[in-house]
Amino acid sequence: MPEAKEVFAEIENRIKSHPEKSAGLNATYQFDLSGESWTLKIANGAPELIQGPAQSPNTTLIATTDDWMNIATGKLNPVTAFMQQKLKVKGDMGLAMKLQGLLQ
Amino acid sequence: MTDVSVSSRTTSESPLTERQWVRRGELLEAARRVFERDGYHGTTVSAVVQAAGLSQGAFYLYFADKKAVFAALQEETATLLRRRIYWGTRDEADARRRLEAGLKTYFEFYEEYAGLIRRLTIEGLGIDESFEARQTELHQTLATAFEPTLRELGVRATAVAAFALLGLAAQVAYWQHFQRKDEPSMSAAALARACASLFLEGAASIPTPLPQEGGTHA
């Protein structure tokens, strides 16, 4: 199982390698995992990964580290995780779905 | 290619609320069950909303039609498979073991989503060009992911080999799950080793008998 840091770095790389998908997007995502927070800030399509919470996130995704890692590595379907309340989303749900699109 | 993975709603509409997200998820899960049971052509929007316990009107808030929800499931499945193979092979330094890890991940994924993959691969290709394009895109992505490993293993025509490998894996997975379903199933690891062996050294190299798990398919 990779570490959370590797998974978030891969998310950042994926967004960078497909700039057409995030073009014009401005959003701050906060990920609250078990005892750690990560922030993915996308400014005009450009991603920046920060370890720690955001000042004013648009969308906060909350999950245990294990569940988040399973979602990120394809072992857990995010829709199923959301239905089973393994993944909770606060704030702008539209941006949460946009993130799902960015990571495809 | 039109992105139907998020929903059939247009971007000008207001964002989904949490309740709407749950409903969309319920519809997707219900659609998955009905498609697996009845097939694409046998599935109706009425059957999906009935399985979800929602109204027909609720369905059309999230999806334009049956095709749109099938497309969303196709996209979702492809994303999960791509992610799983990427992370399942990423840290394996040895090329042979990386090839086996990729195949094992594929067989495990197939076992988990066999009912839906069967519908997507058999019926999905006949629906229209957009389904075929998404399936082709998935195959291309997977083939591209396997190519460096094959090159490292001394395979020269890597593009041809990668697509042949995918075809081999798909057929073996189908055979294992659907054609020999009353027999003890073979482990994903054993199938992966057999396929890698067949692919790299020829059919005579496959060890027999292959290890079995002892159970049959659910």
JSON list of C-alpha atoms in Angstrom, two decimals, chain B residues 33 68 104 161:
[
{"chain": "B", "resi": 33, "resn": "ARG", "atom": "CA", "xyz": [-27.57, -4.44, -10.53]},
{"chain": "B", "resi": 68, "resn": "ALA", "atom": "CA", "xyz": [-26.14, 7.86, -20.11]},
{"chain": "B", "resi": 104, "resn": "LYS", "atom": "CA", "xyz": [-3.12, -10.49, -11.18]},
{"chain": "B", "resi": 161, "resn": "ALA", "atom": "CA", "xyz": [2.17, -7.55, -27.84]}
]
